[in-house]
Amino acid sequence: MNIIIVGTQWGDEGKGKIIDILSQKMDYIVRYQGGSNAGHTVVVDAREFIFHLIPSGILHKGKICCIGNGVVVDPASLVKEIETLEASGISIDGRLKVSSLAHLIMPYHKILDQLRETKRAHKIGTTGRGIGPCYADKINRCGIRMIDLLNPVVFREKLKDNLKEKNEIFKKVYRHSGFSFDKIYKEYLNYSRRLSRYICNTHLLLNRAVKEKKDILFEGAQGTFLDIDFGTYPFVTSSSAASGGACIGSGISPIKIDKVIGVAKAYTTRVGEGPFPAEFPPAFNKFIRDKGNEFGATTGRPRRCGWFDSVMVKEAILLNGISELAIMKLDVLDGLQTLKICTAYKYKGKLFRSFPYDLEVLRNGRPLYKEMSGWRQGLKQPRHYQDLPSNAKKYLAQIEDILKVKISIISVGSSREETIFKP
Ligand code: GDP
Ligand code: IMO
Ligand code: MG
């Protein structure tokens, strides 16, 4: 079975937890887009691991974890992640594979990301990890890839070319002193030595695995509404986070994909700027943020919180070909008197039942809600669907009814054990 896991909201849905759980039955786990802007949390025996680049299946012995060609790799961040894992006693040698075609994040990408943000009238709220500028260079055909890192002659030539143009831009447009060739060259040769053992042709490896009927899990980063095409542009990331990105970003044909599972929080969160129709008012926003510990896994920034928005998730189901949903963090809604599900937006007398891409509607549209009664019981212990409070079951059934999709996994806590597989 080849399964894509994709976020259906604005990221941080709990993909890391689902990937970790499903990885047990898989052979390969592949990241296909994004970079170290991602922060995927896995909690095992009260120990928390946050993955930025390394696939969240790495904690399971014997699983091959690939960083696909569609990912943009910051070698500094990757080395740090490898070292943290090794220090925790997790052996990755022979199990971590990095595509030779993946693009490298360079020091100037990170600085440019931050400088551009300061100049924007409408800030995106970028994580500042250099993601946008690196993908821009890839599309501009001046990017530097992992394979170039292995060849000092090519690396030197490409870095020289890039710095020639970029240093002028840094000086003239941003009044920045620019970057030294020698410093970057030396730093990256060190990364080359450190990372060369992991770099290979992952698309060949994965296609061989498909032929051998191995099981591959594709790990989406970010979420559908941060996707460069289908997200709330320009308040998005710079990659194809939707399920289609899995094929482009790994070199596996679409006809080899068996299933797409969507991950959604039982409510909605967003970190960074941009429209958020079902966002809570400030006091309740803070209440849920504290209750759900909604702080960014990468930057620590407070996440904005809101009601479950079925208009968004419905669009995500359509765009990604989702046949099953995992609903996460249901426990955070525990104890609320009333729950709301956003079913449409209204703007200037017009009703929007499907996702409107017009920023004016998204910014000013009034969300219309279906209200439901909450549940008072603690959700800490349920392990089976029938143990859930009846209003929690009604809430889930209502979501299924609106979205016309099956909820197959319900998460009621961050640990592996706090997971219900719905019959
Ligand atoms: P990802 O980026 O989609 O992998 O999600 P993040 O790791 O950024 O954010 C999800 C957060 O919620 C992490 O801190 C998880 O440990 C936590 N989490 C996941 N599932 C649950 C759940 O069902 N209940 C609670 N309370 N926390 C959860
Ligand atoms: P995971 O994989 C939540 C957001 C940033 C910002 C916008 C652009 O953990 O779900 P970028 O650094 O890509 O230029 O930022 O996208 N963002 C995320 N939000 N989860 C993520 O990843 C995110 N990755 C980027 O906050 O608004
Ligand atoms: Mg995250």
XYZ file of C-alpha atoms and ligand atoms in Angstrom:
479
model
C 0.000 0.000 0.000
C 1.330 3.437 -0.885
C -0.356 6.076 1.255
C -0.079 9.852 1.247
C -0.645 11.711 4.509
C -1.675 15.284 3.961
C -2.656 18.214 6.172
C -6.138 19.556 5.436
C -5.847 22.935 7.160
C -2.940 25.347 7.721
C -0.423 22.816 8.981
C 0.274 21.483 12.487
C -2.737 19.183 12.279
C -0.814 16.388 14.012
C 0.657 14.753 10.910
C 3.806 13.715 12.808
C 1.828 11.621 15.281
C -0.144 9.887 12.502
C 2.984 9.236 10.426
C 4.718 7.714 13.452
C 1.771 5.414 14.146
C 1.224 4.314 10.552
C 4.975 3.865 9.973
C 4.918 0.682 12.044
C 3.293 -1.142 9.142
C 5.242 0.573 6.353
C 8.682 -0.047 4.823
C 9.557 3.447 3.560
C 8.596 6.913 4.773
C 9.211 9.841 2.417
C 9.102 13.594 2.904
C 8.199 15.139 -0.470
C 8.135 18.936 -0.081
C 8.862 21.815 2.223
C 11.921 22.035 4.383
C 12.785 22.831 7.958
C 9.826 25.200 8.155
C 7.985 22.010 9.157
C 7.860 20.847 12.754
C 6.381 17.387 13.211
C 5.978 16.211 16.782
C 6.079 12.595 17.884
C 5.631 11.686 21.537
C 6.879 8.288 22.677
C 6.949 7.250 26.342
C 6.589 10.911 27.380
C 9.635 11.859 25.276
C 8.992 14.482 22.628
C 10.771 14.423 19.260
C 10.313 17.290 16.803
C 11.270 16.528 13.207
C 11.943 19.288 10.709
C 13.443 17.361 7.788
C 13.854 13.746 8.817
C 10.664 11.733 8.248
C 8.610 11.086 11.375
C 8.878 7.311 10.878
C 12.567 7.267 11.857
C 11.858 6.132 15.428
C 10.791 2.707 14.158
C 13.747 0.379 13.708
C 14.427 -0.864 10.207
C 12.286 1.706 8.374
C 13.919 3.484 5.455
C 13.346 7.242 5.652
C 13.799 9.355 2.535
C 14.070 13.080 2.038
C 12.714 13.352 -1.495
C 13.797 15.509 -4.418
C 10.931 17.951 -3.739
C 12.287 18.931 -0.331
C 14.569 21.928 0.159
C 17.315 20.887 2.548
C 19.123 23.156 4.944
C 22.249 21.066 5.625
C 22.892 22.858 8.917
C 19.436 21.905 10.126
C 19.783 18.325 8.844
C 23.136 17.783 10.558
C 21.676 19.115 13.799
C 18.703 16.793 13.531
C 20.914 13.785 12.837
C 23.083 14.634 15.832
C 20.083 15.042 18.128
C 18.742 11.641 17.063
C 22.115 9.973 17.478
C 22.465 11.520 20.935
C 19.091 9.980 21.808
C 20.483 6.578 20.885
C 18.539 6.237 17.630
C 20.626 4.750 14.886
C 19.916 6.155 11.431
C 22.865 4.872 9.435
C 21.697 2.954 6.386
C 18.135 4.146 7.026
C 18.286 7.813 6.112
C 18.413 8.614 2.392
C 18.557 12.110 0.951
C 17.753 12.703 -2.704
C 20.680 13.895 -4.771
C 18.167 16.096 -6.634
C 16.924 17.953 -3.553
C 17.830 21.632 -3.538
C 20.092 23.101 -0.899
C 19.136 25.992 1.309
C 22.046 28.406 1.348
C 22.828 31.077 3.977
C 21.673 33.800 1.557
C 18.234 32.147 1.236
C 17.633 32.439 4.962
C 18.752 36.061 5.149
C 16.786 37.006 2.029
C 13.665 35.353 3.472
C 13.949 37.549 6.548
C 14.880 40.744 4.669
C 12.011 40.375 2.194
C 9.583 39.887 5.057
C 10.662 43.163 6.673
C 9.927 44.987 3.415
C 6.457 43.505 2.850
C 3.394 45.620 3.552
C 1.390 42.445 4.212
C 3.705 40.123 6.082
C 3.387 36.398 5.412
C 4.716 35.368 8.795
C 7.398 33.199 7.222
C 9.394 30.911 9.502
C 12.504 32.581 8.037
C 14.062 29.231 7.125
C 14.866 30.269 3.558
C 12.134 28.150 1.981
C 10.659 30.735 -0.425
C 14.001 32.033 -1.788
C 15.319 28.485 -2.251
C 12.270 27.348 -4.249
C 12.476 30.619 -6.218
C 16.075 29.762 -7.207
C 14.995 26.242 -8.144
C 12.362 27.619 -10.524
C 14.796 30.315 -11.719
C 17.240 27.520 -12.605
C 20.036 28.818 -10.438
C 19.550 26.502 -7.460
C 22.260 24.251 -6.037
C 21.398 20.616 -5.472
C 22.638 17.872 -3.162
C 24.449 16.249 -6.073
C 26.398 19.481 -6.601
C 27.508 19.352 -3.004
C 29.253 16.067 -3.800
C 31.243 17.633 -6.633
C 33.499 20.476 -5.432
C 34.141 21.680 -8.990
C 30.445 22.076 -9.811
C 29.642 23.393 -6.354
C 32.348 26.063 -6.627
C 31.117 27.165 -10.048
C 27.454 27.376 -9.005
C 28.187 29.151 -5.742
C 30.390 31.688 -7.555
C 27.653 32.359 -10.116
C 25.031 32.807 -7.448
C 27.092 35.092 -5.263
C 28.042 37.291 -8.200
C 24.424 38.193 -8.795
C 23.111 37.907 -5.254
C 25.771 39.994 -3.531
C 24.903 42.890 -5.819
C 21.225 42.554 -4.977
C 21.983 42.282 -1.268
C 24.103 45.425 -1.379
C 21.964 47.559 -3.680
C 18.463 46.562 -2.652
C 18.854 45.513 0.965
C 21.986 47.414 2.064
C 23.388 44.128 3.327
C 27.132 43.521 3.158
C 26.737 40.318 1.146
C 28.308 36.861 1.544
C 31.856 35.581 1.403
C 32.491 32.793 -1.096
C 35.279 31.265 0.996
C 33.202 31.099 4.140
C 30.213 29.407 2.501
C 32.412 27.116 0.409
C 34.257 25.871 3.473
C 31.116 25.478 5.532
C 29.351 23.514 2.791
C 32.333 21.250 2.120
C 32.053 20.249 5.744
C 28.374 19.424 5.227
C 29.352 17.465 2.144
C 31.689 15.316 4.204
C 29.085 14.876 6.911
C 26.116 14.132 4.637
C 27.580 12.352 1.600
C 26.844 8.915 3.064
C 23.102 9.675 2.993
C 22.869 11.216 -0.481
C 21.587 8.926 -3.231
C 19.084 8.532 -6.026
C 15.965 8.177 -3.871
C 13.564 8.044 -6.825
C 15.357 4.943 -8.068
C 15.295 3.406 -4.608
C 11.588 4.148 -4.176
C 10.612 2.861 -7.602
C 12.487 -0.348 -6.848
C 10.533 -0.561 -3.580
C 7.258 -0.123 -5.478
C 8.252 -2.951 -7.818
C 9.002 -5.175 -4.826
C 5.529 -4.372 -3.428
C 6.943 -2.618 -0.382
C 4.729 -0.143 1.494
C 5.510 3.554 1.227
C 4.138 6.349 3.381
C 4.407 9.852 1.940
C 4.726 12.482 4.650
C 3.181 15.791 3.701
C 4.435 18.891 5.435
C 2.427 22.087 5.962
C -1.196 21.770 4.844
C -3.546 22.223 1.902
C -4.193 25.907 2.659
C -0.468 26.640 2.751
C -0.040 25.022 -0.691
C 1.475 27.380 -3.265
C -1.460 26.877 -5.685
C -4.450 26.049 -3.513
C -3.599 27.863 -0.304
C -4.644 31.311 0.855
C -2.113 32.910 -1.499
C 0.101 34.859 -0.859
C -0.100 33.737 2.787
C 1.245 30.303 1.920
C 4.484 28.408 1.756
C 6.353 27.935 -1.536
C 5.798 24.241 -2.223
C 3.060 21.842 -3.318
C 1.839 20.621 0.047
C -1.256 18.994 -1.482
C -1.156 15.280 -2.285
C -0.134 15.874 -5.911
C 3.181 17.129 -4.576
C 3.961 13.631 -3.308
C 4.515 12.311 -6.838
C 6.529 15.265 -8.110
C 8.513 15.415 -4.884
C 9.454 11.729 -4.802
C 9.533 10.542 -8.402
C 6.734 8.013 -7.884
C 4.027 7.899 -10.528
C 0.478 8.921 -9.523
C -0.789 5.520 -10.662
C 1.207 3.891 -7.851
C -0.644 5.746 -5.080
C -3.321 3.698 -3.342
C -4.777 6.050 -0.782
C -4.702 9.566 0.626
C -5.435 10.117 4.311
C -6.219 13.655 5.421
C -5.251 14.916 8.855
C -7.415 17.585 10.503
C -7.562 19.051 13.956
C -10.965 18.868 15.656
C -10.765 22.671 15.455
C -8.533 24.915 13.298
C -5.195 26.612 13.892
C -2.942 28.854 11.882
C 0.509 30.201 12.654
C 1.632 33.238 10.741
C -0.393 35.846 8.916
C -3.321 35.599 6.514
C -7.091 35.278 6.539
C -8.803 32.931 8.994
C -12.607 33.152 8.708
C -13.529 30.916 11.665
C -10.944 32.389 14.061
C -12.010 32.679 17.691
C -12.336 36.082 19.391
C -9.192 36.975 21.416
C -10.101 35.664 24.893
C -11.369 32.294 23.660
C -8.413 32.129 21.254
C -6.056 32.334 24.220
C -8.097 29.815 26.217
C -7.874 27.140 23.480
C -4.250 28.003 22.686
C -3.294 27.324 26.290
C -5.500 24.244 26.551
C -4.179 22.764 23.298
C -0.632 24.028 23.846
C -0.854 25.710 20.463
C 2.633 27.081 20.026
C 4.643 26.509 16.841
C 6.886 23.414 16.858
C 9.472 25.260 14.716
C 9.360 28.875 15.877
C 7.494 28.674 19.190
C 5.094 31.369 17.964
C 1.553 31.306 19.378
C -0.888 29.670 16.971
C -4.177 31.342 16.148
C -7.176 29.111 16.900
C -10.715 28.812 15.545
C -13.674 26.491 15.046
C -13.573 23.474 12.745
C -14.091 24.862 9.269
C -15.848 22.312 7.072
C -15.691 24.636 4.049
C -11.916 24.344 4.134
C -11.693 20.638 4.883
C -14.264 19.858 2.160
C -12.067 21.677 -0.347
C -9.036 19.766 0.939
C -10.851 16.441 0.489
C -11.584 17.339 -3.115
C -8.107 18.639 -3.949
C -6.200 15.785 -2.354
C -8.484 12.848 -3.136
C -8.900 12.088 0.564
C -10.905 8.956 1.356
C -10.289 8.887 5.109
C -9.729 11.475 7.788
C -7.773 11.430 11.027
C -9.308 13.878 13.516
C -6.744 15.117 16.006
C -6.806 16.805 19.396
C -10.448 16.005 20.139
C -9.478 16.115 23.844
C -8.822 19.861 23.580
C -12.562 20.436 23.018
C -13.331 18.525 26.180
C -15.436 20.480 28.668
C -16.826 23.098 26.268
C -20.523 23.809 26.591
C -21.116 24.514 22.914
C -19.202 23.602 19.792
C -19.465 25.177 16.389
C -18.709 23.876 12.921
C -18.351 26.442 10.159
C -20.492 25.369 7.196
C -20.419 28.448 4.908
C -19.342 32.080 4.722
C -21.591 35.036 3.993
C -20.321 38.200 2.388
C -22.307 41.120 0.946
C -25.452 39.002 0.978
C -23.836 36.161 -0.933
C -23.482 32.677 0.510
C -20.217 30.777 -0.029
C -20.538 27.051 0.578
C -17.356 26.164 -1.242
C -14.005 27.734 -0.504
C -13.776 31.265 -1.926
C -10.278 32.213 -3.000
C -11.057 35.941 -3.045
C -9.018 37.466 -0.215
C -11.703 40.080 0.383
C -14.300 37.361 1.073
C -11.880 35.364 3.199
C -10.945 38.422 5.233
C -14.403 39.872 5.736
C -16.824 37.004 5.192
C -18.996 36.075 8.162
C -18.737 32.390 9.016
C -22.042 30.566 9.429
C -22.023 27.893 12.090
C -23.832 24.738 13.016
C -23.924 24.678 16.815
C -23.734 21.498 18.826
C -23.673 20.599 22.500
C -20.291 19.814 23.978
C -19.362 17.122 26.450
C -18.259 17.448 30.013
C -16.406 14.226 30.606
C -12.611 14.048 30.524
C -11.426 12.455 27.324
C -8.102 11.363 28.702
C -8.740 7.648 28.845
C -10.929 6.465 25.963
C -9.198 3.857 23.834
C -12.204 2.654 21.897
C -14.772 4.515 19.866
C -17.645 3.353 22.091
C -15.892 4.878 25.150
C -16.177 8.415 23.745
C -18.850 10.659 25.286
C -22.013 10.527 23.198
C -21.778 14.226 22.229
C -18.214 13.685 21.027
C -19.500 10.874 18.807
C -22.276 13.183 17.573
C -19.700 15.867 16.772
C -17.641 13.409 14.729
C -20.739 12.025 13.002
C -21.756 15.555 12.075
C -18.343 16.202 10.518
C -18.598 12.943 8.560
C -22.070 13.878 7.424
C -21.058 17.331 6.195
C -17.864 16.163 4.534
C -19.164 12.833 3.220
C -15.931 11.175 4.211
C -15.111 8.538 6.794
C -13.222 9.399 9.981
C -10.978 6.391 10.541
C -8.660 7.679 13.272
C -9.478 9.821 16.303
C -6.694 11.227 18.441
C -7.325 12.169 22.076
C -3.811 12.932 23.251
C -0.281 13.313 21.948
C 0.964 9.807 22.766
C 0.695 6.746 20.539
C -1.698 5.091 22.986
C -4.170 7.966 22.905
C -5.432 6.974 19.483
C -8.727 5.396 18.485
C -9.108 3.451 15.274
C -12.746 3.757 14.327
C -14.361 0.545 13.198
P 2.311 18.482 12.516
O 3.147 19.601 12.054
O 1.076 18.296 11.692
O 3.068 17.194 12.679
O 1.795 18.890 13.976
P 2.685 19.561 15.146
O 3.578 18.551 15.706
O 3.279 20.838 14.688
O 1.544 19.975 16.157
C 0.692 19.041 16.729
C 0.833 19.112 18.262
O -0.264 18.479 18.863
C 2.045 18.375 18.775
O 2.530 19.035 19.905
C 1.502 17.010 19.138
O 2.264 16.357 20.150
C 0.154 17.376 19.660
N -0.905 16.367 19.475
C -1.078 15.502 18.437
N -2.226 14.824 18.594
C -2.788 15.271 19.735
C -4.020 14.988 20.414
O -4.850 14.198 19.971
N -4.259 15.673 21.565
C -3.404 16.584 22.068
N -3.743 17.217 23.185
N -2.238 16.875 21.452
C -1.955 16.240 20.302
P 4.068 21.667 9.495
O 4.651 20.706 8.497
C 2.239 25.560 10.177
C 3.563 28.839 7.630
C 4.351 29.959 8.271
C 3.933 31.108 7.382
C 3.808 30.477 6.012
C 5.057 30.644 5.149
O 4.673 21.592 10.833
O 2.575 21.575 9.491
P 7.520 29.681 5.139
O 8.525 29.546 6.238
O 7.152 28.397 4.509
O 7.890 30.742 4.167
O 6.205 30.250 5.877
O 3.598 29.095 6.240
N 4.135 27.491 7.831
C 3.592 26.579 8.646
N 2.545 26.675 9.488
N 2.901 24.389 10.034
C 3.927 24.278 9.173
O 4.528 23.105 8.911
C 4.352 25.418 8.463
N 5.333 25.662 7.567
C 5.176 26.924 7.175
O 3.979 30.152 9.603
O 2.655 31.558 7.751
Mg 4.022 21.369 12.755
